[in-house]
Coordinates of C-alpha atoms in Angstrom, one line a residue:
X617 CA 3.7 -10.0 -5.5
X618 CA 3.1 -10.2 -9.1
X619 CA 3.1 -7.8 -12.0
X620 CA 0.5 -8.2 -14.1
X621 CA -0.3 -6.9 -18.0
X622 CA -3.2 -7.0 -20.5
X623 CA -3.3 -5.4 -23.8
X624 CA -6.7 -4.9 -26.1
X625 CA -6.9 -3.8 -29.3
X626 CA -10.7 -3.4 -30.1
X627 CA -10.5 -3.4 -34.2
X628 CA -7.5 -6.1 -34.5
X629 CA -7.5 -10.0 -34.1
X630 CA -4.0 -10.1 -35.1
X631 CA -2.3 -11.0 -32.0
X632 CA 0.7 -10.5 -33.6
X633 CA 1.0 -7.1 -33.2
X634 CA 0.1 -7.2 -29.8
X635 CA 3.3 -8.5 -28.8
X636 CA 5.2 -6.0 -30.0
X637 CA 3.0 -3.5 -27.3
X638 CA 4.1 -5.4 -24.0
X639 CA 7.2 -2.6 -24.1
X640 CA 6.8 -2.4 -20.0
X641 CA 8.0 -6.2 -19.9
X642 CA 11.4 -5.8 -18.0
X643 CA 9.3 -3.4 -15.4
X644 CA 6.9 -6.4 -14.9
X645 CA 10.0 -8.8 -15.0
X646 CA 11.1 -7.1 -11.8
X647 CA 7.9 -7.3 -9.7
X648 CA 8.3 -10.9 -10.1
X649 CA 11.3 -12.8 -10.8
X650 CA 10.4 -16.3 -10.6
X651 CA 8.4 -16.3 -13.1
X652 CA 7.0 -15.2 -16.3
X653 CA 4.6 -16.3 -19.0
X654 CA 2.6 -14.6 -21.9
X655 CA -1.0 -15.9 -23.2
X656 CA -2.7 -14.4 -26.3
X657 CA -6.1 -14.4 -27.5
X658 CA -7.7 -14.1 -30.2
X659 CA -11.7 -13.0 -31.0
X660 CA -13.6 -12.0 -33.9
X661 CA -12.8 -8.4 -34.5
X662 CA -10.4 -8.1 -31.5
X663 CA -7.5 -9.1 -29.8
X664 CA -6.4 -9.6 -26.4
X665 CA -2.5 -10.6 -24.6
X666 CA -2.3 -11.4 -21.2
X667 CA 1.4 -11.3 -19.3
X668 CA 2.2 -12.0 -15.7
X669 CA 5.3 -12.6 -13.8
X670 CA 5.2 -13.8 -10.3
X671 CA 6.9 -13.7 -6.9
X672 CA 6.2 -16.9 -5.1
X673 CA 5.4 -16.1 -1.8
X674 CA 2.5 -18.3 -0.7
X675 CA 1.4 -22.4 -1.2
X676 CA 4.2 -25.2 -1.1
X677 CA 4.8 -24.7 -4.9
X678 CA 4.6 -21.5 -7.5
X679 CA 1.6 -20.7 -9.3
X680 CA 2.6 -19.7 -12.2
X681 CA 0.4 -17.0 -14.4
X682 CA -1.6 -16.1 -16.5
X683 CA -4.4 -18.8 -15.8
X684 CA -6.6 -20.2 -18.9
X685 CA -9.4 -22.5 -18.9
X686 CA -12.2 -22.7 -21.0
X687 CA -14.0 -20.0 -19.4
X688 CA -11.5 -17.5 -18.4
X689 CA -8.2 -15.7 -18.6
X690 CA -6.7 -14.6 -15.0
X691 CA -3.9 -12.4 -13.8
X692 CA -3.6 -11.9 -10.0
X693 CA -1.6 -9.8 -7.9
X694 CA -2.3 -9.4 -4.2
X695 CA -2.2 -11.6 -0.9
X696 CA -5.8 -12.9 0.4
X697 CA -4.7 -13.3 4.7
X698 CA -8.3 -14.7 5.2
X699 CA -12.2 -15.0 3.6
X700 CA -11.0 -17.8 0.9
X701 CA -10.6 -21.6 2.0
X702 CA -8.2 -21.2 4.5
X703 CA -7.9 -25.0 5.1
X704 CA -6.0 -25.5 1.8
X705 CA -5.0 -21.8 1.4
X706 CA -1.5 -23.0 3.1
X707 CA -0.8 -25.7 0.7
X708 CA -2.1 -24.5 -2.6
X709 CA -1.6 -20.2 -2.0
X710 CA -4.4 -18.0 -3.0
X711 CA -3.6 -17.3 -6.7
X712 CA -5.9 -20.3 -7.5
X713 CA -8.5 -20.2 -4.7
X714 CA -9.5 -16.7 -5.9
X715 CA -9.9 -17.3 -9.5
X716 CA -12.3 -19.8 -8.4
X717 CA -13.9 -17.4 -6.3
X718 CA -14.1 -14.9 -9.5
X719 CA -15.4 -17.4 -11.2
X720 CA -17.8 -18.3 -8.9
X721 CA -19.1 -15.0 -8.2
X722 CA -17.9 -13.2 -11.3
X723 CA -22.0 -13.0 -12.4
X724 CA -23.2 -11.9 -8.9
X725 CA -23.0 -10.4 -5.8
X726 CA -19.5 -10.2 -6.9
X727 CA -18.9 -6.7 -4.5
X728 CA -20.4 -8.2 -1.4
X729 CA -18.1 -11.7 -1.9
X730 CA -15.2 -9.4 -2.1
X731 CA -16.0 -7.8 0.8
X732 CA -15.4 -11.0 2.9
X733 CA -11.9 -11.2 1.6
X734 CA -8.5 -9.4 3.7
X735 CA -5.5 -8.8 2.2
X736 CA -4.2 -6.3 -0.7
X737 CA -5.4 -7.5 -4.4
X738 CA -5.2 -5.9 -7.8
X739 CA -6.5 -8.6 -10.8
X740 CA -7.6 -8.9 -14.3
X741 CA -9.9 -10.9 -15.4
X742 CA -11.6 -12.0 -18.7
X743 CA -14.5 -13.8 -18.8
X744 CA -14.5 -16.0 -22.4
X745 CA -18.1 -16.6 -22.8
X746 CA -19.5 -13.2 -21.8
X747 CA -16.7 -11.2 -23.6
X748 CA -16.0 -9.1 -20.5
X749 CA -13.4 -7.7 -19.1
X750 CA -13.4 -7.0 -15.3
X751 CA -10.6 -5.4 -13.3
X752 CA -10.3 -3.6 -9.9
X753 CA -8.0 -3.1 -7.1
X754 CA -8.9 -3.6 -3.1
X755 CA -10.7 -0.9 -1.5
X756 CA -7.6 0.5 0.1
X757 CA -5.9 0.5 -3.1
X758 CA -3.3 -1.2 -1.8
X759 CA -2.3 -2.5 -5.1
X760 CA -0.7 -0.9 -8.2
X761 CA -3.1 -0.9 -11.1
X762 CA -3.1 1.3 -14.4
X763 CA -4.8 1.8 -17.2
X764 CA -3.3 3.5 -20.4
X765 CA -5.1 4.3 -24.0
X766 CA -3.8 5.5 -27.4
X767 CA -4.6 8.6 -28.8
X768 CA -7.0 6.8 -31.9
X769 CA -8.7 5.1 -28.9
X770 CA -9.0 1.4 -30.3
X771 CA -6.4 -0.2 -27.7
X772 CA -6.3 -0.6 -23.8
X773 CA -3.8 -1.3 -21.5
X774 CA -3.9 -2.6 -18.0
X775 CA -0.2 -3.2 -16.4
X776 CA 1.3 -2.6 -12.8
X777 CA 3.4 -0.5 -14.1
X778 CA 3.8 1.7 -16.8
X779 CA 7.0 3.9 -18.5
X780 CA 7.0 7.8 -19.3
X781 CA 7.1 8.1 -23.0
X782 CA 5.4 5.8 -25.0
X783 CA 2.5 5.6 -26.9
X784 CA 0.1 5.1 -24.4
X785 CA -1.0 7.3 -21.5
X786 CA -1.9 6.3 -18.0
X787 CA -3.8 6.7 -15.3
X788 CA -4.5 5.0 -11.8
X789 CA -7.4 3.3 -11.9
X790 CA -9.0 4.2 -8.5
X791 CA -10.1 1.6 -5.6
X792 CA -13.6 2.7 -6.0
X793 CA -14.9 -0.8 -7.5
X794 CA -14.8 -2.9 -10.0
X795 CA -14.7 -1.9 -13.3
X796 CA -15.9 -4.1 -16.4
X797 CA -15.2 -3.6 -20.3
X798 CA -17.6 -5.4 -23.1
X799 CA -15.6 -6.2 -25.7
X800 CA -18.2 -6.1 -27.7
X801 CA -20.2 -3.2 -26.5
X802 CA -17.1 -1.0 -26.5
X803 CA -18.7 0.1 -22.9
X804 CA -17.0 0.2 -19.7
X805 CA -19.0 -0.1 -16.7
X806 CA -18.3 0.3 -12.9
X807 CA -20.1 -1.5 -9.6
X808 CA -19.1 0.7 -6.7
X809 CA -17.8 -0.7 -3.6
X810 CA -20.9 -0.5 -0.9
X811 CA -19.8 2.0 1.4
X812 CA -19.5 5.5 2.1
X813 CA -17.1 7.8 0.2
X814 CA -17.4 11.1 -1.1
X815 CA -14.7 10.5 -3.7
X816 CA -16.4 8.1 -5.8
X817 CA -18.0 10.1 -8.4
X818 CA -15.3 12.5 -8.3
X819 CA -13.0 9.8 -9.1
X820 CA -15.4 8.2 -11.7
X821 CA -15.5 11.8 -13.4
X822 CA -12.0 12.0 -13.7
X823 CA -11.9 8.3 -15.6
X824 CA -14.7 9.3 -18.2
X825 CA -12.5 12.6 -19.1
X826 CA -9.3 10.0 -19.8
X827 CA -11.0 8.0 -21.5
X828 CA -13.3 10.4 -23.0
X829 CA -16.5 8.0 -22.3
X830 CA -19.5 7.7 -19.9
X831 CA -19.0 4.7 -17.2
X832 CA -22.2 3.4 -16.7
X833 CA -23.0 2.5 -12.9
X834 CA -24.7 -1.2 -12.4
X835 CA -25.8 0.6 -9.3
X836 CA -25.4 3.8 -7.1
X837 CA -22.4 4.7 -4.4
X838 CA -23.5 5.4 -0.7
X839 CA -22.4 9.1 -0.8
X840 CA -22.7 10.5 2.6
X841 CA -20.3 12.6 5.3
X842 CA -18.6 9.9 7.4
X843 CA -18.5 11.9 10.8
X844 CA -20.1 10.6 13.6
X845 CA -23.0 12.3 14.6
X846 CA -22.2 11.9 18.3
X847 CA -19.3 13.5 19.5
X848 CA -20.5 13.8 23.0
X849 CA -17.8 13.2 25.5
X850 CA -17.1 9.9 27.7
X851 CA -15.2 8.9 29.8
X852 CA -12.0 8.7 28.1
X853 CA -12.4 12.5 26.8
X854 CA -12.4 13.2 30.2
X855 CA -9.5 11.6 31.1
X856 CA -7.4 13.4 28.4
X857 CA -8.7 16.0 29.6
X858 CA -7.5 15.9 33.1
X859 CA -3.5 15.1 31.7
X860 CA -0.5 17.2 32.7
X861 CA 2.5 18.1 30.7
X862 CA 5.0 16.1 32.5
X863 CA 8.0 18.0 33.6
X864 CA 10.4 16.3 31.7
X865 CA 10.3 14.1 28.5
X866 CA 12.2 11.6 30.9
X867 CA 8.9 10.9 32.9
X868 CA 6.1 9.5 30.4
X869 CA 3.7 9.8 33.1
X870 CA 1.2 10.3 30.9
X871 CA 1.4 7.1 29.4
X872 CA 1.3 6.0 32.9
X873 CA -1.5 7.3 33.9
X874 CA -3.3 6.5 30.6
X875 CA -3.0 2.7 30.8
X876 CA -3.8 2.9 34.9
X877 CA -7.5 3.8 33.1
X878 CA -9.9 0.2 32.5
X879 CA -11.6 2.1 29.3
X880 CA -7.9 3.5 27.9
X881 CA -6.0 -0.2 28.5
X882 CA -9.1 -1.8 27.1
X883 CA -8.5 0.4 23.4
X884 CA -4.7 -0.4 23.7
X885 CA -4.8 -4.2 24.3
X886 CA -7.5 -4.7 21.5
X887 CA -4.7 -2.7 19.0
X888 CA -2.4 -4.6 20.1
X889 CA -4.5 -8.0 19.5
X890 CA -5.2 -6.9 16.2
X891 CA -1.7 -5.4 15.1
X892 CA -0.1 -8.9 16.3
X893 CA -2.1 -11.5 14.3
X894 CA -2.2 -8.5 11.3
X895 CA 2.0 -8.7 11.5
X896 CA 1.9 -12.8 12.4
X897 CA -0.4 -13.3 9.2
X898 CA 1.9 -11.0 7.0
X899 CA 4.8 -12.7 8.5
X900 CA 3.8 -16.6 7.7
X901 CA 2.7 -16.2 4.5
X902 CA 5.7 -16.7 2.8
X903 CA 8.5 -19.8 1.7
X904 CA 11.4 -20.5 3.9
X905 CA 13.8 -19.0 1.6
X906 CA 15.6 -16.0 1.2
X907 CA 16.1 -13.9 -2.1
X908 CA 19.3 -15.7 -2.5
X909 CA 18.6 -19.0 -1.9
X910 CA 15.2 -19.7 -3.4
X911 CA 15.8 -20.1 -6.6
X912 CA 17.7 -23.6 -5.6
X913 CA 15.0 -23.9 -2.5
X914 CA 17.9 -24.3 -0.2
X915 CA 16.7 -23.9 3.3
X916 CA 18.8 -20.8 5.1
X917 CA 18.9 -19.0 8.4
X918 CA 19.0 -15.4 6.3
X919 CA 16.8 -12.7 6.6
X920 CA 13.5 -13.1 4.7
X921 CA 12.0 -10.1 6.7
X922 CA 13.0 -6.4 6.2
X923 CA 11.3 -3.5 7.6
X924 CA 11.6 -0.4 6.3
X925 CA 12.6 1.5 9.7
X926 CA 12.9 5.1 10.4
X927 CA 13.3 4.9 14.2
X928 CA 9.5 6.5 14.6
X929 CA 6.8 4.9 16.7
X930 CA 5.0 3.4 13.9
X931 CA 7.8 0.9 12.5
X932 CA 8.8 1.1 16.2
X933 CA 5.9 -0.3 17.4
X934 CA 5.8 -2.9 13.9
X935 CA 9.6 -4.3 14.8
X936 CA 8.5 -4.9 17.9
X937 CA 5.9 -7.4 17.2
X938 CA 7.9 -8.9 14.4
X939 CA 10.3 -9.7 16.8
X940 CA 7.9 -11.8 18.3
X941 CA 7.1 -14.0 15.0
X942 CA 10.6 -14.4 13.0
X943 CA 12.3 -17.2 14.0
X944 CA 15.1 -16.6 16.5
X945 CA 17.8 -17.6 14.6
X946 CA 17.0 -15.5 11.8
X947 CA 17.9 -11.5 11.9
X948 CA 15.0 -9.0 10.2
X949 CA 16.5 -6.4 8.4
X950 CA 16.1 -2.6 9.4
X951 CA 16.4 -0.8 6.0
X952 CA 17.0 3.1 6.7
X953 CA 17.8 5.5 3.7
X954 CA 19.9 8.5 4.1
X955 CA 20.6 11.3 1.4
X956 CA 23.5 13.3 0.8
X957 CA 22.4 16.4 1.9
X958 CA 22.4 15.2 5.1
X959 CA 25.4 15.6 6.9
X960 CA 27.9 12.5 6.9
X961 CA 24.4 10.6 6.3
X962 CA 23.3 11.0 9.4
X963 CA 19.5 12.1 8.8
X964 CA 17.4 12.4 11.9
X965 CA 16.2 9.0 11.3
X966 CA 19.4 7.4 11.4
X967 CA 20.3 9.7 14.7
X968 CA 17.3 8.5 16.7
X969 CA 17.7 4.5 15.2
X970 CA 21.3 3.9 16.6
X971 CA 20.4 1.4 18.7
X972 CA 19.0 -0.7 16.4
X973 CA 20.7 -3.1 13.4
X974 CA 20.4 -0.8 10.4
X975 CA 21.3 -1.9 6.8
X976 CA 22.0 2.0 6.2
X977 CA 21.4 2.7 2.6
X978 CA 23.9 6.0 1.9
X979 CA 22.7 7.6 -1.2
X980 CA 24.9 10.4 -3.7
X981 CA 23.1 12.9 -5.1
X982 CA 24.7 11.8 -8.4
X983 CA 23.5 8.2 -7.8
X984 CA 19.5 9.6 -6.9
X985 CA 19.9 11.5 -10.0
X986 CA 21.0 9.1 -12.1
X987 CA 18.2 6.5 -10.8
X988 CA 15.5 9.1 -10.8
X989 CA 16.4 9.6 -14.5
X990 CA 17.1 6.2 -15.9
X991 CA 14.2 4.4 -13.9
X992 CA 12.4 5.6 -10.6
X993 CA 10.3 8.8 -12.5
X994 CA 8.8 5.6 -14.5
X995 CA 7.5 3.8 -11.4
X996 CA 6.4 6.8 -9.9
X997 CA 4.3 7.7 -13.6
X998 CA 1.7 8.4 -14.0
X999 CA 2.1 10.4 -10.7
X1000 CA 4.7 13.9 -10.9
X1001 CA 3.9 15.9 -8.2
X1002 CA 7.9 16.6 -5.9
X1003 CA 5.9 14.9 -2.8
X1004 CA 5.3 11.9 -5.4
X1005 CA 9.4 12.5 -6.4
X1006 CA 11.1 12.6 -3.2
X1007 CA 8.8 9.5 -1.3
X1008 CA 9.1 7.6 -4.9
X1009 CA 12.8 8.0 -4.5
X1010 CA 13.1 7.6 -0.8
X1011 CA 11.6 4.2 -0.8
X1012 CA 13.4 2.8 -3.9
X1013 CA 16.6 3.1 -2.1
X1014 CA 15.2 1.7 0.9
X1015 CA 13.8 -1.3 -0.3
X1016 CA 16.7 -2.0 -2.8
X1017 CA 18.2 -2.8 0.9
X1018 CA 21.6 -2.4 -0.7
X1019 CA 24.4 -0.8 1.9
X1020 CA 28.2 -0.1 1.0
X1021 CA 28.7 -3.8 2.7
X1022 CA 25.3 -5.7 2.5
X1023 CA 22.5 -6.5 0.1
X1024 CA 19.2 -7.2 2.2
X1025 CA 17.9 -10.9 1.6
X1026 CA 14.6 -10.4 2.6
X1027 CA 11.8 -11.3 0.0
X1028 CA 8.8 -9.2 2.3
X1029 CA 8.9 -5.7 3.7
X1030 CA 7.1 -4.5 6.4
X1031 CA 5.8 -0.8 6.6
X1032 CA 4.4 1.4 8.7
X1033 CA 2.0 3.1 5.8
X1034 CA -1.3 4.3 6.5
X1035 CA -0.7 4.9 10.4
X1036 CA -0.4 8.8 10.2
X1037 CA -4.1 8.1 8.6
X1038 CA -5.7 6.2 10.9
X1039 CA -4.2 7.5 13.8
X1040 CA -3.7 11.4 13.3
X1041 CA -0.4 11.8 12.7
X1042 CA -0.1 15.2 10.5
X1043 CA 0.6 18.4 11.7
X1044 CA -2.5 19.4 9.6
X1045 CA -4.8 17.2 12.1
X1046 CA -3.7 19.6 14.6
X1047 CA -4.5 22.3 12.9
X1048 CA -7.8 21.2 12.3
X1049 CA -8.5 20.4 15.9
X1050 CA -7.6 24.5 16.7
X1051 CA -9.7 25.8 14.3
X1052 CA -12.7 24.1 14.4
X1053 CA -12.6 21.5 17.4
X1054 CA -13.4 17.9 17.3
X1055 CA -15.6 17.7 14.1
X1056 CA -13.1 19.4 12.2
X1057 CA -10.4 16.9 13.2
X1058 CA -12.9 14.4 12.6
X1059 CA -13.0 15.7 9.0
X1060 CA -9.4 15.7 8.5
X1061 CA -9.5 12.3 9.6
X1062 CA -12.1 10.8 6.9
X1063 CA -10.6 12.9 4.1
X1064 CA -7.2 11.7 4.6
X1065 CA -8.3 7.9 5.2
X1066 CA -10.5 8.5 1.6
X1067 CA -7.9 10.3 -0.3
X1068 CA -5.0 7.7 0.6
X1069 CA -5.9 5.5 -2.0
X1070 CA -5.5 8.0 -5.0
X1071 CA -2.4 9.7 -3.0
X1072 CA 0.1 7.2 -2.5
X1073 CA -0.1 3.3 -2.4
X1074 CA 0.0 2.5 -5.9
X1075 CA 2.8 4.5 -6.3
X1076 CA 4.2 2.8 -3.0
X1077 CA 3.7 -0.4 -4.5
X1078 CA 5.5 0.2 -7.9
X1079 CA 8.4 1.2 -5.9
X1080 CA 9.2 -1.0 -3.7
X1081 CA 7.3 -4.2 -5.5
X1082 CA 11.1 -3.2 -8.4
X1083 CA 13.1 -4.9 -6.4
X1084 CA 11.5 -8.5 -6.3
X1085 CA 9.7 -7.3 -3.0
X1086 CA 6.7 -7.5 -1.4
X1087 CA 4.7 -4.6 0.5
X1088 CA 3.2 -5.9 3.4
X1089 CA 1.0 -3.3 5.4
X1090 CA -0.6 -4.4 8.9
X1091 CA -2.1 -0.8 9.6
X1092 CA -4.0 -1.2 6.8
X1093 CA -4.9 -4.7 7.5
X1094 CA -9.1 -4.8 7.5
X1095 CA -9.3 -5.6 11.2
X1096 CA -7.3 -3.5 12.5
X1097 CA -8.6 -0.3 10.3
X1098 CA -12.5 -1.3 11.1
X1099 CA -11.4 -0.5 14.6
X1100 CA -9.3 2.5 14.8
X1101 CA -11.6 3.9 12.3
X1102 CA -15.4 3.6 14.9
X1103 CA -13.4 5.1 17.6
X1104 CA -14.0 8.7 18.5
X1105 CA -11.4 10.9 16.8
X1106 CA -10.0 11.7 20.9
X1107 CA -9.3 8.0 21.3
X1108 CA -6.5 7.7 18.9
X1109 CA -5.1 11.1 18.4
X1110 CA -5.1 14.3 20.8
X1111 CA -3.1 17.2 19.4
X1112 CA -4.2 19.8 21.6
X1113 CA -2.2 23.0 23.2
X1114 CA -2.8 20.6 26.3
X1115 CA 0.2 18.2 25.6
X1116 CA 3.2 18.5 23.8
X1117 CA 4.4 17.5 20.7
X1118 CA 5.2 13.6 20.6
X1119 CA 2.7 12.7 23.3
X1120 CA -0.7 13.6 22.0
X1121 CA -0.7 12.7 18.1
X1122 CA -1.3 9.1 17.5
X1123 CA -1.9 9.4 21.5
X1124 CA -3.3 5.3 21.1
X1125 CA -0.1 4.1 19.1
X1126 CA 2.2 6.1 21.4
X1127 CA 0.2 4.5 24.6
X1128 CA 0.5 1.0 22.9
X1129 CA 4.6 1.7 22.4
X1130 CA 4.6 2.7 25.4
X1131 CA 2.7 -0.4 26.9
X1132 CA 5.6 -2.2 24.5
X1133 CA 8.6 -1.0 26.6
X1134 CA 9.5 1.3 23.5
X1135 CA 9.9 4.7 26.2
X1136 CA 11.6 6.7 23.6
X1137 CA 10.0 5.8 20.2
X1138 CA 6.7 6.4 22.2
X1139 CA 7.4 10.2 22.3
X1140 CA 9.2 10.8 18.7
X1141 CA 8.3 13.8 17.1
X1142 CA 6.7 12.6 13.5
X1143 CA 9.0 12.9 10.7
X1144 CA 7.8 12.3 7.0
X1145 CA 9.9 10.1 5.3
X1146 CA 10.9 12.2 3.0
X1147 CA 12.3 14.7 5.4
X1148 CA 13.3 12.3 7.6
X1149 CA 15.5 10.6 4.7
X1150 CA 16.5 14.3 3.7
X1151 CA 15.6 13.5 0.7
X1152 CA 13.4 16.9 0.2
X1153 CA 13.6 20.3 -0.2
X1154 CA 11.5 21.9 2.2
X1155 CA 11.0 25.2 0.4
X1156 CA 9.4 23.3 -2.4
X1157 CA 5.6 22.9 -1.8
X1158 CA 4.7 19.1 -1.9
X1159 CA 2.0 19.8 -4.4
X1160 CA 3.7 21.1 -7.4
X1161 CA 4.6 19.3 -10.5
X1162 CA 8.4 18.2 -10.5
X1163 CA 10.7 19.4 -13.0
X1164 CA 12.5 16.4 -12.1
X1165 CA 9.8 13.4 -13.6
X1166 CA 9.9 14.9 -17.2
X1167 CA 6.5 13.5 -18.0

């Protein structure tokens, strides 16, 4: 994890004064304390400063950023699990093996090269001889990324993370391509990612009107309706079909009978395949050091591992395979937030998670107040909606990993984010399937996997990446999302009148719990986090601005 800064200022080559504009430094500071470095540059009638601080977490030694050579100027945040040399990936990290690849491809067929690459990114990068300046984030947006302008116009800001206030305003730049600015054209240009989304040129709209340009397009989105055309049943419908509500929530045989199926195991065991070598990947990449000790790089049996843990099948089903890959000797942490308004901190999350090792993070309403104001509202900017508040807030505690006894050592934290997505976790996918059947929950599906993007991982990554931690994200790792995604929409979730709440949502992830010995996290009711947490008000509608952000 790395925070990562450029600054333009098209009718100045004083660098000078560009200095003076990195006013977000301590919130890039925090995204990676072990290390930071500033680069300036200088052109004929402009004026560019580069800033990066890093947290090592891959290769034997830290790269340290920004990187200059005679052709270019790079600032990197993401992890690459696989598509660059893997062979010396372990010994020298990915930082450099991917401004190689930049540079390599930078001129063409840059979208399809990127395409080959897994793992979360977000990068600048300025090529020296063309004058150009290209930036993007993955196609999951699983990376923060913003970019702010003046009000006169004549200077540009790209940062991880911004602050309320200032200047400059902001706005996510969406995971729709990569983008490229010509310094000396004054032009920004965009080549889309080469698949279907119906969000593209919305998204592209809403740039131009920030930035109060045109975007010109080096060559047309696939635009298109992503539901399969045939929805005919098999085999596996019919199965589904032929399920009984068990008599008690003590029985699970459903799950029973699901797995007894060839064509039902078959979809659980590839998940499964997947989901382990997603977590084991997520899991290795990092030094054998905690928080604490790494700064001397004394080797320790602490936790380097956290997982942000609510007790529900999706971080169930996540611990579970961790377990599998940390070393034996060394504990994970289970970080679970609580808020005052529940009752002696016990939120149903922390209710339903007793048997499990919790770092429970007890928050005061006076202490998420005084956060919110002095700090969280600017990671959560340029977002401000009170859904955007209360997860913002919810995850900052938990990933701060601080209890009334304990401060988390882990450098990595593993979430469940992007499961309710894939797998049909929202009570809204079940309202879908009532009203208009399989295609409309089909629907649901692909506008929920499109929006989350724009909704809430670059937010979710400038919350928790505060606290010197990494986001790691195995549901959304490229494998495992190529899959879930082709399957028919009855193969991984099934909220019909047919079962009952906490069987047939997420129906695969529940059967692969299940197949996991987790009985009881298998049948969980979903919770939102920020409900869970009790963190929200739920008379407040999700959507509307919060008086609370003040931007």
């Amino acid at each position: 994890m790395c925070g990562i800064f450029c600054v333009l200022n098209s009718f100045c080559n004083n660098c000078d004064n560009l200095v003076s504009q990195l006013i977000f430094e301590a919130n890039i500071k925090n995204r990676g304390p072990d290390s930071f470095n500033f680069k300036v540059l200088s052109l004929q009638q402009s004026s560019l400063a580069f800033a990066s601080s890093v947290l090592w977490l891959q290769g034997q030694t830290l790269s340290p950023q920004p990187i200059e050579d005679p052709e270019s100027v790079f600032c990197y945040n993401g992890d690459i699990f696989s598509g660059l040399n893997d062979s010396i990936q372990k010994e020298k990290g990915d930082t450099h093996l991917f401004h190689s690849f930049l540079k390599e491809h930078i001129s063409s067929d840059l979208l399809n090269g990127l395409g080959k690459l897994h793992g979360p990114y977000a990068f600048i990068f300025f090529d020296k001889t063309n004058n150009k300046l290209y930036f993007a984030r993955d196609r999951f947006g699983r990376r923060s990324l913003l970019l702010g302008r003046n009000e006169e116009g004549d200077t540009l800001v790209l940062t991880s993370v911004a602050k309320r206030n200032t200047q400059f305003r902001f706005i996510e730049i969406p995971s729709i391509g990569v983008f490229c600015f010509d310094v000396l054209k004054n032009s920004f240009e965009v080549d889309f990612w080469p698949y279907k989304n119906k969000n593209f040129y919305t998204k592209l709209k809403e740039l131009e009107a920030f930035l109060k340009t045109d975007i010109s397009i080096a060559r047309p989105a696939s635009e298109g309706d992503c539901v399969p055309d045939d929805l005919s049943e098999n085999a596996n419908l019919v199965l589904l079909r032929g399920l009984k509500q068990p008599e008690s929530l003590e029985t699970y045989t459903i799950f029973t009978e699901l797995l007894n199926c060839p064509t039902w195991k078959k979809n659980v065991y590839t998940l499964r395949n997947l989901l382990e070598n997603a977590v084991q990947q997520r899991l290795a990449a990092q030094p054998e050091y905690c928080k604490s000790c790494i700064a001397e790089k004394k080797l320790c049996k602490h936790a380097t591992t956290g997982i942000l843990f609510s007790g529900g099948v999706d971080c169930a089903v996540l611990a579970s395979l961790c377990d599998q890959y940390v070393d034996k000797q060394r504990p994970i942490d289970l970080l679970n937030v609580s808020f005052e308004e529940a009752k002696n901190y016990q939120s149903p999350d922390r209710v339903t998670g007793k048997d499990w090792n919790f770092v429970e993070i007890n928050v005061t309403k006076e202490s998420l107040d005084q956060e919110r104001d002095r700090h969280i509202a600017d990671l959560i900017y340029p977002l401000n909606t009170i859904l955007d508040d209360s997860l913002g807030c919810a995850l900052w505690f938990a990933s701060k990993g601080q209890s009334s006894h304990y401060v988390s050592s882990a450098r990595i934290l593993i979430v469940g984010m992007g499961a309710d997505e894939l797998f049909g976790g929202y009570r809204r996918h079940r309202t879908a399937f009532k009203r208009y059947s399989w295609k409309g929950l089909q629907e649901s599906l692909d506008d929920d996997w499109m929006n989350l993007p724009y909704r809430n991982l670059g937010r979710d990554d400038r919350a928790v990446s505060d606290h010197g931690r990494q986001l790691r994200t195995p549901y959304l790792d490229e494998n495992v999302v190529d899959f879930v995604r082709e399957l028919p929409s009855w193969e991984k979730t099934y909220p019909t009148n047919d079962l009952p709440e906490g069987f047939g949502e997420k129906i695969l992830l529940r059967s692969l719990a299940y197949e996991l010995g987790l009985r009881n996290a298998a049948t969980l009711k979903k919770r939102a986090l920020q409900f869970g947490s009790r963190i929200a008000n739920p008379k407040e509608n999700g959507k509307d601005i919060s008086p609370r952000l003040d931007t």
